[in-house]
PDB file of C-alpha atoms and ligand atoms in Angstrom:
ATOM      1  CA  MET Q   1    -167.377 103.642  88.215  1.00  0.00           C
ATOM      2  CA  SER Q   2    -168.116 100.312  87.205  1.00  0.00           C
ATOM      3  CA  THR Q   3    -169.206  99.715  83.482  1.00  0.00           C
ATOM      4  CA  ASN Q   4    -169.367  96.231  83.651  1.00  0.00           C
ATOM      5  CA  PHE Q   5    -173.026  95.554  82.514  1.00  0.00           C
ATOM      6  CA  GLU Q   6    -174.696  92.762  80.459  1.00  0.00           C
ATOM      7  CA  THR Q   7    -177.595  94.236  79.382  1.00  0.00           C
ATOM      8  CA  ILE Q   8    -176.660  97.977  79.137  1.00  0.00           C
ATOM      9  CA  LYS Q   9    -173.867  99.559  77.770  1.00  0.00           C
ATOM     10  CA  PHE Q  10    -172.144 102.763  79.073  1.00  0.00           C
ATOM     11  CA  GLU Q  11    -169.358 104.750  77.372  1.00  0.00           C
ATOM     12  CA  LYS Q  12    -167.748 108.160  77.870  1.00  0.00           C
ATOM     13  CA  ASN Q  13    -166.515 110.249  75.262  1.00  0.00           C
ATOM     14  CA  GLY Q  14    -164.819 113.250  76.546  1.00  0.00           C
ATOM     15  CA  ASP Q  15    -167.338 115.418  77.818  1.00  0.00           C
ATOM     16  CA  PHE Q  16    -170.323 113.303  76.741  1.00  0.00           C
ATOM     17  CA  ALA Q  17    -171.742 109.437  77.255  1.00  0.00           C
ATOM     18  CA  VAL Q  18    -173.763 107.312  75.537  1.00  0.00           C
ATOM     19  CA  LEU Q  19    -175.999 104.842  77.100  1.00  0.00           C
ATOM     20  CA  THR Q  20    -177.329 102.267  75.321  1.00  0.00           C
ATOM     21  CA  ILE Q  21    -180.119  99.510  76.068  1.00  0.00           C
ATOM     22  CA  ASN Q  22    -178.275  96.243  74.696  1.00  0.00           C
ATOM     23  CA  ARG Q  23    -180.623  93.630  74.284  1.00  0.00           C
ATOM     24  CA  GLU Q  24    -180.920  93.911  70.195  1.00  0.00           C
ATOM     25  CA  LYS Q  25    -182.288  90.114  70.005  1.00  0.00           C
ATOM     26  CA  SER Q  26    -185.394  91.048  72.261  1.00  0.00           C
ATOM     27  CA  LEU Q  27    -185.774  94.773  70.545  1.00  0.00           C
ATOM     28  CA  ASN Q  28    -184.058  96.128  73.569  1.00  0.00           C
ATOM     29  CA  ALA Q  29    -187.265  94.849  76.031  1.00  0.00           C
ATOM     30  CA  LEU Q  30    -186.383  96.334  79.513  1.00  0.00           C
ATOM     31  CA  ASN Q  31    -186.293  93.075  82.127  1.00  0.00           C
ATOM     32  CA  SER Q  32    -185.563  93.421  85.693  1.00  0.00           C
ATOM     33  CA  GLN Q  33    -182.143  92.920  84.645  1.00  0.00           C
ATOM     34  CA  VAL Q  34    -182.091  96.155  82.510  1.00  0.00           C
ATOM     35  CA  HIS Q  35    -183.803  97.919  85.419  1.00  0.00           C
ATOM     36  CA  MET Q  36    -181.161  97.025  88.239  1.00  0.00           C
ATOM     37  CA  GLU Q  37    -178.292  97.553  85.870  1.00  0.00           C
ATOM     38  CA  LEU Q  38    -179.521 101.082  84.777  1.00  0.00           C
ATOM     39  CA  LYS Q  39    -180.171 101.913  88.652  1.00  0.00           C
ATOM     40  CA  ASP Q  40    -176.787 101.050  89.440  1.00  0.00           C
ATOM     41  CA  LEU Q  41    -175.479 103.562  86.847  1.00  0.00           C
ATOM     42  CA  LEU Q  42    -177.788 106.082  87.209  1.00  0.00           C
ATOM     43  CA  SER Q  43    -177.383 106.491  90.898  1.00  0.00           C
ATOM     44  CA  VAL Q  44    -173.567 106.857  90.419  1.00  0.00           C
ATOM     45  CA  LEU Q  45    -174.275 109.378  87.602  1.00  0.00           C
ATOM     46  CA  LYS Q  46    -176.305 111.564  89.429  1.00  0.00           C
ATOM     47  CA  GLU Q  47    -173.313 112.663  91.595  1.00  0.00           C
ATOM     48  CA  ASN Q  48    -171.678 113.009  88.658  1.00  0.00           C
ATOM     49  CA  VAL Q  49    -168.299 112.982  89.683  1.00  0.00           C
ATOM     50  CA  ASP Q  50    -166.682 112.686  86.207  1.00  0.00           C
ATOM     51  CA  GLY Q  51    -168.341 115.922  85.343  1.00  0.00           C
ATOM     52  CA  ILE Q  52    -170.243 114.298  82.448  1.00  0.00           C
ATOM     53  CA  LYS Q  53    -171.797 117.309  80.522  1.00  0.00           C
ATOM     54  CA  GLY Q  54    -174.564 115.881  78.361  1.00  0.00           C
ATOM     55  CA  MET Q  55    -175.503 112.059  77.677  1.00  0.00           C
ATOM     56  CA  ILE Q  56    -177.724 110.500  74.588  1.00  0.00           C
ATOM     57  CA  LEU Q  57    -180.218 107.320  75.454  1.00  0.00           C
ATOM     58  CA  THR Q  58    -180.382 104.865  72.866  1.00  0.00           C
ATOM     59  CA  GLY Q  59    -180.803 101.458  71.973  1.00  0.00           C
ATOM     60  CA  ALA Q  60    -178.895  98.915  70.075  1.00  0.00           C
ATOM     61  CA  GLY Q  61    -179.376  97.847  66.779  1.00  0.00           C
ATOM     62  CA  GLU Q  62    -181.467  99.616  63.818  1.00  0.00           C
ATOM     63  CA  LYS Q  63    -184.724  98.403  64.843  1.00  0.00           C
ATOM     64  CA  ALA Q  64    -185.611  99.664  68.165  1.00  0.00           C
ATOM     65  CA  PHE Q  65    -185.019 102.185  70.882  1.00  0.00           C
ATOM     66  CA  ILE Q  66    -186.903 100.004  73.276  1.00  0.00           C
ATOM     67  CA  ALA Q  67    -189.860  97.924  72.237  1.00  0.00           C
ATOM     68  CA  GLY Q  68    -191.309  98.291  75.873  1.00  0.00           C
ATOM     69  CA  ALA Q  69    -191.242  96.239  79.248  1.00  0.00           C
ATOM     70  CA  ASP Q  70    -190.348  92.769  78.412  1.00  0.00           C
ATOM     71  CA  ILE Q  71    -193.746  90.817  78.105  1.00  0.00           C
ATOM     72  CA  VAL Q  72    -191.724  87.356  78.086  1.00  0.00           C
ATOM     73  CA  GLU Q  73    -190.813  88.141  81.883  1.00  0.00           C
ATOM     74  CA  MET Q  74    -193.887  89.992  82.729  1.00  0.00           C
ATOM     75  CA  THR Q  75    -196.028  86.864  81.942  1.00  0.00           C
ATOM     76  CA  ASP Q  76    -195.487  85.195  85.201  1.00  0.00           C
ATOM     77  CA  MET Q  77    -195.242  87.952  87.501  1.00  0.00           C
ATOM     78  CA  THR Q  78    -197.477  87.791  90.501  1.00  0.00           C
ATOM     79  CA  SER Q  79    -199.225  91.212  91.400  1.00  0.00           C
ATOM     80  CA  ASP Q  80    -196.410  91.813  94.319  1.00  0.00           C
ATOM     81  CA  GLU Q  81    -193.653  91.315  91.643  1.00  0.00           C
ATOM     82  CA  ALA Q  82    -195.290  93.487  89.160  1.00  0.00           C
ATOM     83  CA  TYR Q  83    -195.751  96.133  91.693  1.00  0.00           C
ATOM     84  CA  ASP Q  84    -192.059  96.063  92.352  1.00  0.00           C
ATOM     85  CA  PHE Q  85    -191.362  96.114  88.717  1.00  0.00           C
ATOM     86  CA  ALA Q  86    -193.310  99.301  87.978  1.00  0.00           C
ATOM     87  CA  THR Q  87    -191.727 100.907  90.901  1.00  0.00           C
ATOM     88  CA  LEU Q  88    -188.267  99.817  89.807  1.00  0.00           C
ATOM     89  CA  GLY Q  89    -188.765 101.107  86.107  1.00  0.00           C
ATOM     90  CA  GLN Q  90    -190.422 104.456  87.599  1.00  0.00           C
ATOM     91  CA  GLU Q  91    -187.484 104.876  89.957  1.00  0.00           C
ATOM     92  CA  ASN Q  92    -185.020 104.934  86.950  1.00  0.00           C
ATOM     93  CA  THR Q  93    -187.025 107.283  85.195  1.00  0.00           C
ATOM     94  CA  LEU Q  94    -187.091 109.868  88.128  1.00  0.00           C
ATOM     95  CA  LEU Q  95    -183.096 108.961  88.277  1.00  0.00           C
ATOM     96  CA  MET Q  96    -182.900 109.963  84.682  1.00  0.00           C
ATOM     97  CA  GLU Q  97    -184.778 113.187  85.415  1.00  0.00           C
ATOM     98  CA  GLU Q  98    -182.530 114.179  88.145  1.00  0.00           C
ATOM     99  CA  LEU Q  99    -179.537 113.653  86.296  1.00  0.00           C
ATOM    100  CA  PRO Q 100    -177.571 116.937  86.578  1.00  0.00           C
ATOM    101  CA  PHE Q 101    -176.739 117.133  82.988  1.00  0.00           C
ATOM    102  CA  PRO Q 102    -179.259 117.176  79.473  1.00  0.00           C
ATOM    103  CA  VAL Q 103    -179.885 113.682  78.408  1.00  0.00           C
ATOM    104  CA  ILE Q 104    -181.313 113.287  74.771  1.00  0.00           C
ATOM    105  CA  ALA Q 105    -183.296 110.248  73.856  1.00  0.00           C
ATOM    106  CA  CYS Q 106    -182.137 108.988  70.323  1.00  0.00           C
ATOM    107  CA  VAL Q 107    -185.215 106.922  69.440  1.00  0.00           C
ATOM    108  CA  ASN Q 108    -183.771 104.981  66.595  1.00  0.00           C
ATOM    109  CA  GLY Q 109    -186.871 102.503  65.668  1.00  0.00           C
ATOM    110  CA  PHE Q 110    -189.655 101.588  68.111  1.00  0.00           C
ATOM    111  CA  ALA Q 111    -190.171 103.331  71.287  1.00  0.00           C
ATOM    112  CA  LEU Q 112    -193.366 101.599  72.872  1.00  0.00           C
ATOM    113  CA  GLY Q 113    -194.689 101.181  75.906  1.00  0.00           C
ATOM    114  CA  GLY Q 114    -191.660 101.188  78.483  1.00  0.00           C
ATOM    115  CA  GLY Q 115    -189.995 102.630  75.616  1.00  0.00           C
ATOM    116  CA  CYS Q 116    -191.637 105.652  74.887  1.00  0.00           C
ATOM    117  CA  GLU Q 117    -191.652 106.310  79.017  1.00  0.00           C
ATOM    118  CA  MET Q 118    -187.827 105.860  79.159  1.00  0.00           C
ATOM    119  CA  ALA Q 119    -187.474 108.396  76.118  1.00  0.00           C
ATOM    120  CA  MET Q 120    -190.087 110.777  77.756  1.00  0.00           C
ATOM    121  CA  SER Q 121    -187.800 110.558  80.912  1.00  0.00           C
ATOM    122  CA  CYS Q 122    -184.832 112.147  79.136  1.00  0.00           C
ATOM    123  CA  ASP Q 123    -184.874 115.926  78.229  1.00  0.00           C
ATOM    124  CA  PHE Q 124    -186.314 115.957  74.724  1.00  0.00           C
ATOM    125  CA  ILE Q 125    -186.348 113.446  72.007  1.00  0.00           C
ATOM    126  CA  TYR Q 126    -184.560 113.542  68.754  1.00  0.00           C
ATOM    127  CA  ALA Q 127    -185.638 110.078  66.441  1.00  0.00           C
ATOM    128  CA  THR Q 128    -185.291 108.792  62.981  1.00  0.00           C
ATOM    129  CA  GLU Q 129    -188.110 109.188  60.391  1.00  0.00           C
ATOM    130  CA  THR Q 130    -188.599 105.201  60.700  1.00  0.00           C
ATOM    131  CA  ALA Q 131    -189.351 105.540  64.639  1.00  0.00           C
ATOM    132  CA  VAL Q 132    -192.585 104.451  66.150  1.00  0.00           C
ATOM    133  CA  PHE Q 133    -194.192 105.506  69.218  1.00  0.00           C
ATOM    134  CA  GLY Q 134    -196.896 104.277  71.143  1.00  0.00           C
ATOM    135  CA  GLN Q 135    -198.238 103.030  74.518  1.00  0.00           C
ATOM    136  CA  PRO Q 136    -200.003  99.595  73.410  1.00  0.00           C
ATOM    137  CA  GLU Q 137    -200.260  98.237  77.087  1.00  0.00           C
ATOM    138  CA  VAL Q 138    -204.345  97.802  76.596  1.00  0.00           C
ATOM    139  CA  LYS Q 139    -203.655  95.585  73.821  1.00  0.00           C
ATOM    140  CA  LEU Q 140    -201.875  93.306  76.439  1.00  0.00           C
ATOM    141  CA  GLY Q 141    -204.306  93.721  79.141  1.00  0.00           C
ATOM    142  CA  LEU Q 142    -201.917  96.109  81.308  1.00  0.00           C
ATOM    143  CA  ILE Q 143    -201.496  99.343  81.711  1.00  0.00           C
ATOM    144  CA  PRO Q 144    -198.297 101.554  81.584  1.00  0.00           C
ATOM    145  CA  GLY Q 145    -196.208 101.075  84.358  1.00  0.00           C
ATOM    146  CA  PHE Q 146    -193.067 103.355  83.928  1.00  0.00           C
ATOM    147  CA  GLY Q 147    -195.028 106.465  83.981  1.00  0.00           C
ATOM    148  CA  GLY Q 148    -196.748 106.566  80.985  1.00  0.00           C
ATOM    149  CA  THR Q 149    -200.164 107.473  82.603  1.00  0.00           C
ATOM    150  CA  GLN Q 150    -198.781 110.546  83.848  1.00  0.00           C
ATOM    151  CA  ARG Q 151    -195.525 112.031  81.528  1.00  0.00           C
ATOM    152  CA  LEU Q 152    -197.515 111.569  78.323  1.00  0.00           C
ATOM    153  CA  ALA Q 153    -200.476 113.312  79.673  1.00  0.00           C
ATOM    154  CA  LYS Q 154    -197.916 116.676  80.702  1.00  0.00           C
ATOM    155  CA  LEU Q 155    -196.373 116.292  77.548  1.00  0.00           C
ATOM    156  CA  VAL Q 156    -199.247 116.274  74.820  1.00  0.00           C
ATOM    157  CA  GLY Q 157    -201.988 117.026  76.657  1.00  0.00           C
ATOM    158  CA  ARG Q 158    -204.546 114.661  79.193  1.00  0.00           C
ATOM    159  CA  ASN Q 159    -207.092 114.499  76.345  1.00  0.00           C
ATOM    160  CA  LYS Q 160    -204.341 113.333  73.421  1.00  0.00           C
ATOM    161  CA  ALA Q 161    -202.744 111.100  75.839  1.00  0.00           C
ATOM    162  CA  LYS Q 162    -205.895 109.236  76.695  1.00  0.00           C
ATOM    163  CA  GLU Q 163    -206.749 108.687  72.895  1.00  0.00           C
ATOM    164  CA  ILE Q 164    -203.254 107.403  72.476  1.00  0.00           C
ATOM    165  CA  LEU Q 165    -203.476 105.251  75.658  1.00  0.00           C
ATOM    166  CA  TYR Q 166    -206.937 103.753  75.302  1.00  0.00           C
ATOM    167  CA  THR Q 167    -206.305 103.078  71.585  1.00  0.00           C
ATOM    168  CA  GLY Q 168    -202.972 102.087  72.050  1.00  0.00           C
ATOM    169  CA  ARG Q 169    -202.354 102.824  68.345  1.00  0.00           C
ATOM    170  CA  ASN Q 170    -198.857 103.497  67.009  1.00  0.00           C
ATOM    171  CA  ILE Q 171    -197.704 107.323  66.422  1.00  0.00           C
ATOM    172  CA  LYS Q 172    -195.470 107.931  63.362  1.00  0.00           C
ATOM    173  CA  ILE Q 173    -192.898 110.601  62.900  1.00  0.00           C
ATOM    174  CA  ASP Q 174    -195.017 113.510  61.776  1.00  0.00           C
ATOM    175  CA  GLU Q 175    -197.741 112.928  64.324  1.00  0.00           C
ATOM    176  CA  ALA Q 176    -194.760 112.740  67.219  1.00  0.00           C
ATOM    177  CA  LYS Q 177    -193.566 116.013  65.988  1.00  0.00           C
ATOM    178  CA  ASP Q 178    -196.900 117.813  65.700  1.00  0.00           C
ATOM    179  CA  MET Q 179    -197.642 117.058  69.136  1.00  0.00           C
ATOM    180  CA  GLY Q 180    -194.318 118.105  70.715  1.00  0.00           C
ATOM    181  CA  LEU Q 181    -193.078 114.881  71.589  1.00  0.00           C
ATOM    182  CA  VAL Q 182    -190.244 114.670  69.560  1.00  0.00           C
ATOM    183  CA  VAL Q 183    -188.164 117.776  68.853  1.00  0.00           C
ATOM    184  CA  LYS Q 184    -186.243 116.622  65.765  1.00  0.00           C
ATOM    185  CA  SER Q 185    -186.036 114.186  63.539  1.00  0.00           C
ATOM    186  CA  PHE Q 186    -183.466 112.852  61.251  1.00  0.00           C
ATOM    187  CA  SER Q 187    -183.161 110.297  57.689  1.00  0.00           C
ATOM    188  CA  SER Q 188    -180.349 108.305  59.462  1.00  0.00           C
ATOM    189  CA  ILE Q 189    -179.354 106.748  62.836  1.00  0.00           C
ATOM    190  CA  GLU Q 190    -175.741 108.624  61.981  1.00  0.00           C
ATOM    191  CA  ASP Q 191    -176.947 112.134  61.516  1.00  0.00           C
ATOM    192  CA  MET Q 192    -179.226 111.918  64.629  1.00  0.00           C
ATOM    193  CA  MET Q 193    -176.235 110.862  66.626  1.00  0.00           C
ATOM    194  CA  ASN Q 194    -174.536 113.684  65.277  1.00  0.00           C
ATOM    195  CA  ALA Q 195    -176.826 116.422  65.741  1.00  0.00           C
ATOM    196  CA  ALA Q 196    -177.258 115.133  69.099  1.00  0.00           C
ATOM    197  CA  ASN Q 197    -173.537 115.542  69.810  1.00  0.00           C
ATOM    198  CA  GLU Q 198    -174.037 118.786  67.965  1.00  0.00           C
ATOM    199  CA  THR Q 199    -176.612 119.879  70.567  1.00  0.00           C
ATOM    200  CA  LEU Q 200    -174.699 118.630  73.578  1.00  0.00           C
ATOM    201  CA  THR Q 201    -171.734 120.765  72.606  1.00  0.00           C
ATOM    202  CA  LYS Q 202    -173.635 123.611  72.226  1.00  0.00           C
ATOM    203  CA  ILE Q 203    -175.146 123.518  75.461  1.00  0.00           C
ATOM    204  CA  SER Q 204    -171.841 122.646  77.318  1.00  0.00           C
ATOM    205  CA  HIS Q 205    -170.590 126.081  76.111  1.00  0.00           C
ATOM    206  CA  ASN Q 206    -172.892 127.625  78.575  1.00  0.00           C
ATOM    207  CA  SER Q 207    -172.767 127.555  82.431  1.00  0.00           C
ATOM    208  CA  PRO Q 208    -173.235 123.772  83.235  1.00  0.00           C
ATOM    209  CA  LEU Q 209    -174.756 124.996  86.709  1.00  0.00           C
ATOM    210  CA  ALA Q 210    -176.978 127.034  85.113  1.00  0.00           C
ATOM    211  CA  VAL Q 211    -178.144 124.283  82.404  1.00  0.00           C
ATOM    212  CA  ALA Q 212    -178.424 121.648  85.623  1.00  0.00           C
ATOM    213  CA  LEU Q 213    -180.599 124.385  87.609  1.00  0.00           C
ATOM    214  CA  SER Q 214    -182.586 125.174  84.499  1.00  0.00           C
ATOM    215  CA  LYS Q 215    -183.268 121.383  84.319  1.00  0.00           C
ATOM    216  CA  HIS Q 216    -184.150 120.716  88.143  1.00  0.00           C
ATOM    217  CA  VAL Q 217    -186.558 123.804  88.208  1.00  0.00           C
ATOM    218  CA  MET Q 218    -188.418 122.912  85.247  1.00  0.00           C
ATOM    219  CA  ASN Q 219    -188.778 119.087  86.327  1.00  0.00           C
ATOM    220  CA  THR Q 220    -189.561 120.517  90.003  1.00  0.00           C
ATOM    221  CA  GLY Q 221    -192.181 122.925  88.515  1.00  0.00           C
ATOM    222  CA  ASN Q 222    -193.935 120.127  86.513  1.00  0.00           C
ATOM    223  CA  ASP Q 223    -195.625 119.007  89.631  1.00  0.00           C
ATOM    224  CA  LEU Q 224    -196.487 122.431  91.073  1.00  0.00           C
ATOM    225  CA  THR Q 225    -199.094 125.235  90.550  1.00  0.00           C
ATOM    226  CA  VAL Q 226    -197.418 127.981  88.296  1.00  0.00           C
ATOM    227  CA  SER Q 227    -197.160 130.543  91.285  1.00  0.00           C
ATOM    228  CA  GLU Q 228    -195.265 127.638  93.316  1.00  0.00           C
ATOM    229  CA  GLY Q 229    -193.137 126.769  90.560  1.00  0.00           C
ATOM    230  CA  LEU Q 230    -192.087 130.453  90.212  1.00  0.00           C
ATOM    231  CA  GLU Q 231    -191.384 130.540  94.068  1.00  0.00           C
ATOM    232  CA  VAL Q 232    -188.719 127.818  93.293  1.00  0.00           C
ATOM    233  CA  GLU Q 233    -187.660 129.701  90.025  1.00  0.00           C
ATOM    234  CA  ALA Q 234    -186.994 132.910  92.152  1.00  0.00           C
ATOM    235  CA  LYS Q 235    -184.939 130.839  95.105  1.00  0.00           C
ATOM    236  CA  TYR Q 236    -182.461 129.267  92.514  1.00  0.00           C
ATOM    237  CA  PHE Q 237    -182.354 132.362  90.498  1.00  0.00           C
ATOM    238  CA  GLY Q 238    -181.249 134.313  93.996  1.00  0.00           C
ATOM    239  CA  GLU Q 239    -178.678 131.442  94.715  1.00  0.00           C
ATOM    240  CA  ILE Q 240    -176.931 131.232  91.293  1.00  0.00           C
ATOM    241  CA  PHE Q 241    -175.981 134.765  91.873  1.00  0.00           C
ATOM    242  CA  SER Q 242    -173.447 133.495  94.511  1.00  0.00           C
ATOM    243  CA  SER Q 243    -171.909 131.083  92.028  1.00  0.00           C
ATOM    244  CA  TYR Q 244    -168.741 131.581  90.134  1.00  0.00           C
ATOM    245  CA  ASP Q 245    -170.136 130.761  86.902  1.00  0.00           C
ATOM    246  CA  MET Q 246    -172.833 133.748  87.142  1.00  0.00           C
ATOM    247  CA  LYS Q 247    -169.988 136.338  88.042  1.00  0.00           C
ATOM    248  CA  GLU Q 248    -167.859 135.109  85.602  1.00  0.00           C
ATOM    249  CA  GLY Q 249    -171.034 135.094  82.565  1.00  0.00           C
ATOM    250  CA  THR Q 250    -172.146 138.278  83.374  1.00  0.00           C
ATOM    251  CA  LYS Q 251    -168.688 139.935  83.539  1.00  0.00           C
ATOM    252  CA  ALA Q 252    -167.661 138.340  80.482  1.00  0.00           C
ATOM    253  CA  PHE Q 253    -170.552 140.183  78.599  1.00  0.00           C
ATOM    254  CA  VAL Q 254    -169.367 143.331  80.107  1.00  0.00           C
ATOM    255  CA  GLU Q 255    -165.561 142.994  78.777  1.00  0.00           C
ATOM    256  CA  LYS Q 256    -166.769 141.280  75.473  1.00  0.00           C
ATOM    257  CA  ARG Q 257    -165.352 138.045  75.757  1.00  0.00           C
ATOM    258  CA  ARG Q 258    -165.953 134.520  76.027  1.00  0.00           C
ATOM    259  CA  ALA Q 259    -167.024 133.444  79.436  1.00  0.00           C
ATOM    260  CA  GLU Q 260    -164.790 130.275  81.042  1.00  0.00           C
ATOM    261  CA  PHE Q 261    -167.534 128.456  83.044  1.00  0.00           C
ATOM    262  CA  LYS Q 262    -166.329 125.740  85.915  1.00  0.00           C
ATOM    263  CA  GLY Q 263    -169.694 124.594  86.752  1.00  0.00           C
ATOM    264  CA  LYS Q 264    -169.884 125.931  90.425  1.00  0.00           C
TER     265      LYS Q 264
HETATM  266  N1  CAA S 301    -190.894  91.965  75.330  1.00  0.00           N
HETATM  267  C1  CAA S 301    -190.208  91.073  75.404  1.00  0.00           C
HETATM  268  N2  CAA S 301    -189.784  90.756  73.836  1.00  0.00           N
HETATM  269  C2  CAA S 301    -189.986  91.416  72.846  1.00  0.00           C
HETATM  270  C3  CAA S 301    -190.883  92.757  73.100  1.00  0.00           C
HETATM  271  C4  CAA S 301    -190.951  93.009  74.177  1.00  0.00           C
HETATM  272  N3  CAA S 301    -191.663  94.063  74.843  1.00  0.00           N
HETATM  273  N4  CAA S 301    -190.671  93.130  72.010  1.00  0.00           N
HETATM  274  C5  CAA S 301    -190.210  92.306  70.952  1.00  0.00           C
HETATM  275  N5  CAA S 301    -189.790  91.178  71.623  1.00  0.00           N
HETATM  276  C6  CAA S 301    -188.751  90.268  70.958  1.00  0.00           C
HETATM  277  C7  CAA S 301    -189.837  89.229  70.193  1.00  0.00           C
HETATM  278  O1  CAA S 301    -190.469  88.344  71.082  1.00  0.00           O
HETATM  279  C8  CAA S 301    -188.914  88.579  69.124  1.00  0.00           C
HETATM  280  O2  CAA S 301    -188.057  87.469  69.664  1.00  0.00           O
HETATM  281  P1  CAA S 301    -188.162  86.075  68.938  1.00  0.00           P
HETATM  282  O3  CAA S 301    -187.105  86.337  67.742  1.00  0.00           O
HETATM  283  O4  CAA S 301    -187.235  85.381  70.420  1.00  0.00           O
HETATM  284  O5  CAA S 301    -189.147  85.602  68.795  1.00  0.00           O
HETATM  285  C9  CAA S 301    -187.895  89.462  68.946  1.00  0.00           C
HETATM  286  O6  CAA S 301    -187.855  90.503  70.061  1.00  0.00           O
HETATM  287  C10 CAA S 301    -188.431  90.151  67.802  1.00  0.00           C
HETATM  288  O7  CAA S 301    -189.552  91.109  67.655  1.00  0.00           O
HETATM  289  P2  CAA S 301    -190.492  90.518  66.434  1.00  0.00           P
HETATM  290  O8  CAA S 301    -190.176  89.509  65.968  1.00  0.00           O
HETATM  291  O9  CAA S 301    -191.915  90.803  67.139  1.00  0.00           O
HETATM  292  O10 CAA S 301    -190.395  91.821  65.394  1.00  0.00           O
HETATM  293  P3  CAA S 301    -191.464  92.662  64.436  1.00  0.00           P
HETATM  294  O11 CAA S 301    -190.616  93.539  63.563  1.00  0.00           O
HETATM  295  O12 CAA S 301    -192.226  91.308  64.043  1.00  0.00           O
HETATM  296  O13 CAA S 301    -192.299  93.595  65.575  1.00  0.00           O
HETATM  297  C11 CAA S 301    -192.773  94.992  66.940  1.00  0.00           C
HETATM  298  C12 CAA S 301    -191.815  94.583  66.197  1.00  0.00           C
HETATM  299  C13 CAA S 301    -193.905  95.577  66.604  1.00  0.00           C
HETATM  300  C14 CAA S 301    -191.970  96.101  67.959  1.00  0.00           C
HETATM  301  C15 CAA S 301    -193.068  94.100  68.182  1.00  0.00           C
HETATM  302  O14 CAA S 301    -191.995  93.115  68.696  1.00  0.00           O
HETATM  303  C16 CAA S 301    -194.046  94.275  69.095  1.00  0.00           C
HETATM  304  O15 CAA S 301    -195.332  94.255  69.232  1.00  0.00           O
HETATM  305  N6  CAA S 301    -193.474  94.348  70.573  1.00  0.00           N
HETATM  306  C17 CAA S 301    -194.094  94.353  71.995  1.00  0.00           C
HETATM  307  C18 CAA S 301    -194.446  95.943  72.063  1.00  0.00           C
HETATM  308  C19 CAA S 301    -195.231  96.081  73.208  1.00  0.00           C
HETATM  309  O16 CAA S 301    -196.397  95.692  73.267  1.00  0.00           O
HETATM  310  N7  CAA S 301    -194.635  96.864  74.071  1.00  0.00           N
HETATM  311  C20 CAA S 301    -195.174  97.432  75.647  1.00  0.00           C
HETATM  312  C21 CAA S 301    -194.917  96.056  76.188  1.00  0.00           C
HETATM  313  S1  CAA S 301    -195.938  96.588  77.911  1.00  0.00           S
HETATM  314  C22 CAA S 301    -194.950  97.689  78.898  1.00  0.00           C
HETATM  315  O17 CAA S 301    -194.076  98.171  78.103  1.00  0.00           O
HETATM  316  C23 CAA S 301    -195.490  97.955  80.087  1.00  0.00           C
HETATM  317  C24 CAA S 301    -195.003  99.046  80.999  1.00  0.00           C
HETATM  318  O18 CAA S 301    -195.322 100.173  80.357  1.00  0.00           O
HETATM  319  C25 CAA S 301    -194.050  98.846  81.903  1.00  0.00           C
END
């Protein structure tokens, strides 16, 4: 896989990978180039030929995770170009959700607009105590374009999301945790990255197939009624019974030993 990118950095260490948005001077703002490089990378990662068991998404530097879509680039966009830009960004959020392994957003500062939207497309969010979230698009005469009108409402409830979107206000870490947007906060970037690696390690001891299917069923169910979602759950619950990992996991329990999962 080519890892020769200009605006993103992809590093694989053993079973895990770190994907960094790498435009520190612009506070990692998402321009078209970032999105095109992300699309190239995420499309390959979706097939997971390297057997990655977990990934961290973060931003370069200490100030920002992602300070939003690139406002400088958007200034001159036509309506058609803006539509294409939003569609490209949305494709990447969908690709992130479809990766067959867990992705933790490690938010190291500002996660505004498109930054908050990218973080919400990950499986869950860890953040530093100084992190700031928000959807400030209305302050720029815009609306969110990479999923903020949809995912924030599903995460924190529609009325809370409306209040956040209409005011465009900043959300500090305690509130972000209270509303369930952030799962855990840390006093330093180093502590956050270590904790994310520990969480990925803990997850990797489980069946990778079962983790991937849990992710798939939960994300699919997000767009369905409860009874439709339960049907999807039953379908995959049935299918997983013909997997090696299910036989191994249940047998290991009965034999009182640690399971050796293969992810198939
Ligand atoms: N796009 C382009 N450049 C950005 C940027 C963005 N979203 N955010 C910051 N930058 C640039 C600044 O222009 C500045 O560049 P120069 O040094 O060349 O002037 C550099 O990053 C550092 O930023 P600041 O000097 O502004 O840093 P600060 O500490 O004073 O403020 C901030 C930090 C509060 C995050 C401020 O930069 C800011 O408000 N940024 C914009 C946040 C925003 O509105 N995001 C939403 C964008 S719209 C969107 O995302 C739409 C969508 O859903 C698709």
